[in-house]
Coordinates of C-alpha atoms in Angstrom, one line a residue:
Chain M
G28 CA 0.0 0.0 0.0
A29 CA 0.9 3.7 -0.3
V30 CA 3.2 4.8 2.5
V31 CA 3.8 8.4 3.6
S32 CA 6.5 9.3 6.1
Q33 CA 7.1 12.4 8.2
H34 CA 10.2 13.6 9.7
P35 CA 10.8 14.4 12.5
S36 CA 8.3 12.5 14.5
R37 CA 8.9 14.8 17.4
V38 CA 10.6 18.1 17.7
I39 CA 11.1 20.6 20.5
C40 CA 12.2 24.1 19.6
K41 CA 12.6 27.4 21.3
S42 CA 10.3 30.4 20.8
G43 CA 11.4 32.5 17.9
T44 CA 13.2 29.8 16.0
S45 CA 12.0 28.0 12.8
V46 CA 11.4 24.4 12.4
K47 CA 10.9 22.3 9.2
I48 CA 8.8 19.2 8.9
E49 CA 9.2 16.9 5.9
C50 CA 6.5 14.8 4.3
R51 CA 7.5 12.1 1.8
S52 CA 5.5 9.7 -0.3
L53 CA 7.7 6.6 -0.3
D54 CA 6.2 4.4 -3.0
F55 CA 4.1 6.7 -5.2
Q56 CA 4.1 10.1 -6.7
A57 CA 2.0 12.6 -4.9
T58 CA 0.6 15.3 -7.1
T59 CA -1.1 16.9 -4.1
M60 CA -0.1 17.0 -0.5
F61 CA -2.2 18.3 2.4
W62 CA -1.1 19.6 5.7
Y63 CA -3.3 19.3 8.8
R64 CA -3.1 20.4 12.3
Q65 CA -4.7 18.5 15.2
F66 CA -5.5 20.0 18.6
P67 CA -6.4 17.7 21.5
K68 CA -10.1 16.7 21.4
K69 CA -10.5 18.8 18.2
S70 CA -11.1 18.1 14.6
L71 CA -8.2 17.6 12.2
M72 CA -8.0 21.0 10.6
L73 CA -6.7 21.4 7.0
M74 CA -4.1 24.1 6.9
A75 CA -3.1 24.1 3.2
T76 CA -3.1 22.1 0.0
S77 CA 0.0 22.0 -2.1
N78 CA 0.4 20.8 -5.7
E79 CA 3.8 20.0 -7.0
G80 CA 5.5 22.9 -8.6
S81 CA 3.0 25.5 -7.6
K82 CA 2.2 27.7 -4.6
A83 CA 0.2 26.2 -1.8
T84 CA -3.4 27.1 -1.2
Y85 CA -4.0 28.1 2.4
E86 CA -7.2 27.7 4.3
Q87 CA -8.9 30.8 5.8
G88 CA -7.2 31.9 9.0
V89 CA -3.9 30.2 8.3
E90 CA -0.9 32.6 8.0
K91 CA 1.0 32.0 4.8
D92 CA 4.1 33.8 6.1
K93 CA 4.2 31.8 9.3
F94 CA 3.5 28.3 7.8
L95 CA 5.7 28.1 4.7
I96 CA 4.9 25.2 2.5
N97 CA 7.1 23.9 -0.3
H98 CA 6.2 21.1 -2.7
A99 CA 9.3 20.9 -4.8
S100 CA 9.0 17.3 -6.0
L101 CA 6.3 14.7 -6.5
T102 CA 7.5 12.9 -3.4
L103 CA 8.4 15.7 -1.0
S104 CA 6.6 18.5 0.7
T105 CA 7.9 20.6 3.6
L106 CA 6.2 22.7 6.2
T107 CA 8.3 25.3 7.9
V108 CA 6.9 26.9 11.0
T109 CA 8.7 30.3 11.2
S110 CA 9.3 32.3 14.3
A111 CA 7.6 29.6 16.4
H112 CA 5.5 30.5 19.4
P113 CA 4.2 28.2 22.2
E114 CA 0.7 28.4 20.7
D115 CA 2.1 26.7 17.5
S116 CA 2.7 23.6 19.6
S117 CA 0.5 20.9 18.1
F118 CA 0.4 17.7 16.2
Y119 CA 0.9 18.2 12.5
I120 CA -0.1 15.6 10.0
C121 CA 0.5 15.5 6.3
S122 CA -1.3 13.4 3.6
A123 CA -0.5 12.7 0.0
A124 CA -2.7 11.9 -3.0
S125 CA -1.7 10.8 -6.4
G126 CA -5.1 11.3 -8.0
S127 CA -8.4 12.3 -6.4
F128 CA -8.3 14.4 -3.3
Y129 CA -10.3 11.8 -1.4
E130 CA -7.7 9.1 -1.9
Q131 CA -5.3 10.6 0.7
Y132 CA -2.7 8.6 2.5
F133 CA -1.7 10.0 5.8
G134 CA 1.7 10.4 7.4
P135 CA 2.3 9.4 11.0
G136 CA 2.4 13.0 12.2
T137 CA 4.9 15.3 13.9
R138 CA 4.5 16.5 17.4
L139 CA 5.9 20.0 17.7
T140 CA 6.5 21.5 21.1
V141 CA 7.6 25.2 21.3
T142 CA 9.2 26.2 24.6
Chain O
S17 CA -19.7 25.6 13.1
Q18 CA -18.8 21.9 13.4
E19 CA -20.3 20.3 10.3
L20 CA -19.6 16.7 11.4
E21 CA -20.7 15.7 14.8
Q22 CA -19.4 12.4 16.3
S23 CA -20.9 10.6 19.2
P24 CA -20.0 9.6 21.7
Q25 CA -16.9 11.6 22.3
S26 CA -15.5 8.8 24.4
L27 CA -16.4 5.2 24.9
I28 CA -15.2 2.5 27.3
V29 CA -16.1 -1.0 26.4
Q30 CA -15.5 -4.4 27.9
E31 CA -13.5 -6.6 25.6
G32 CA -15.8 -8.8 23.6
K33 CA -18.7 -6.4 23.6
N34 CA -20.2 -4.7 20.6
L35 CA -20.2 -0.9 20.1
T36 CA -21.4 1.8 17.7
I37 CA -20.0 5.2 16.9
N38 CA -22.1 7.7 15.0
C39 CA -21.2 10.6 12.6
T40 CA -23.9 13.1 11.7
S41 CA -23.7 15.8 9.1
S42 CA -25.6 19.0 8.8
K43 CA -25.3 18.7 5.0
T44 CA -25.7 15.8 2.6
L45 CA -22.7 13.5 2.5
Y46 CA -21.3 12.8 -0.9
G47 CA -18.3 10.9 0.4
L48 CA -18.0 9.7 4.0
Y49 CA -14.8 8.2 5.3
W50 CA -13.9 6.4 8.5
Y51 CA -10.4 6.5 9.8
K52 CA -8.7 5.0 12.9
Q53 CA -5.9 6.9 14.7
K54 CA -3.8 5.5 17.4
Y55 CA -2.8 8.0 20.0
G56 CA -0.1 10.3 18.7
E57 CA 0.0 8.6 15.3
G58 CA -1.3 9.2 11.8
L59 CA -4.7 8.1 10.3
I60 CA -5.4 4.7 9.0
F61 CA -8.1 4.5 6.3
L62 CA -10.9 2.1 7.2
M63 CA -13.7 2.6 4.7
M64 CA -15.4 4.9 2.3
L65 CA -19.1 5.2 1.7
Q66 CA -20.8 7.1 -1.0
K67 CA -24.3 5.8 -1.7
G68 CA -27.3 6.1 0.5
G69 CA -27.9 2.9 2.3
E70 CA -24.5 1.6 1.6
E71 CA -22.8 -0.8 4.0
K72 CA -19.3 -2.0 4.1
S73 CA -17.5 -4.4 6.3
H74 CA -13.9 -5.2 7.1
E75 CA -13.1 -7.9 9.5
K76 CA -15.2 -7.0 12.6
I77 CA -15.9 -3.4 11.6
T78 CA -19.1 -2.5 9.7
A79 CA -19.9 1.0 8.5
K80 CA -23.2 2.2 7.1
L81 CA -24.5 5.4 5.4
D82 CA -28.1 6.1 5.9
E83 CA -30.5 6.6 3.0
K84 CA -30.6 10.3 3.4
K85 CA -26.9 10.5 3.4
Q86 CA -26.6 12.6 6.5
Q87 CA -25.6 10.0 9.1
S88 CA -23.1 7.2 9.2
S89 CA -22.5 4.6 11.9
L90 CA -19.5 2.4 12.6
H91 CA -20.1 -0.8 14.4
I92 CA -17.5 -3.0 15.9
T93 CA -18.5 -6.6 16.8
A94 CA -16.8 -8.5 19.6
S95 CA -14.3 -5.7 20.4
Q96 CA -10.7 -6.5 21.0
P97 CA -7.8 -4.5 22.6
S98 CA -6.5 -3.9 19.1
H99 CA -9.6 -1.8 18.3
A100 CA -8.6 0.8 20.9
G101 CA -7.9 4.2 19.4
I102 CA -9.5 7.3 18.0
Y103 CA -12.1 6.9 15.3
L104 CA -12.6 9.8 13.0
C105 CA -15.2 10.3 10.3
G106 CA -14.4 12.6 7.4
A107 CA -16.5 14.0 4.6
D108 CA -16.0 15.5 1.2
R109 CA -16.4 19.2 1.2
D110 CA -15.4 21.4 -1.7
D111 CA -12.4 19.3 -2.9
K112 CA -11.1 18.6 0.6
I113 CA -11.9 16.4 3.5
I114 CA -13.3 17.8 6.8
F115 CA -13.2 15.7 9.9
G116 CA -15.3 15.2 13.0
K117 CA -13.6 15.6 16.4
G118 CA -13.2 11.8 16.8
T119 CA -14.4 9.2 19.2
R120 CA -11.9 7.8 21.7
L121 CA -12.4 4.1 22.2
H122 CA -11.0 2.3 25.2
I123 CA -11.2 -1.5 25.5
L124 CA -11.1 -3.0 29.0
P125 CA -9.6 -6.4 29.2

């Protein structure tokens, strides 16, 4: 089956620093990748959709300059949290799709803690 | 407003017992998905339902979509410890998937 990996699985960073999270589709080419954020006891919230080679489409309320998304190849997308603050601490999950948006394969998630 | 409501929010069940989780939408569901998430991990796709009245089963898990396509239920028969986790329903909405808040299932040995 389709496998999506995320790296790192856990990261702790200090306030004001930037942190990059990678999302890779290991055995298929992902034309579209999605980034989600999950708060405790809350819905999984879509942050942005990225298509390979083009700019990401951000959901309403998500700061483009704070959450930089790059989808440089068909197997890799990165999310960079810039100038991180404690309120950015969360569980970030990516998913990848090779065709229809509903055929998404999810990564294992990255736990970000900002101190 | 939360478009997908899941109930219950949390469920504790004795091993071997049956259980049902519900997902209700305020709008017609054109694609309804069920996922399982282990604590602190990613989502595992379980099933997709599209047609009113559709029912699908995988091992001991059965999911149904009602005729009006506004409610889905996930039923687990003879629950096992391996069924523990968070179950999320998701729905197609404007070329993306929106999710419910999840139901936390605990299985008591």
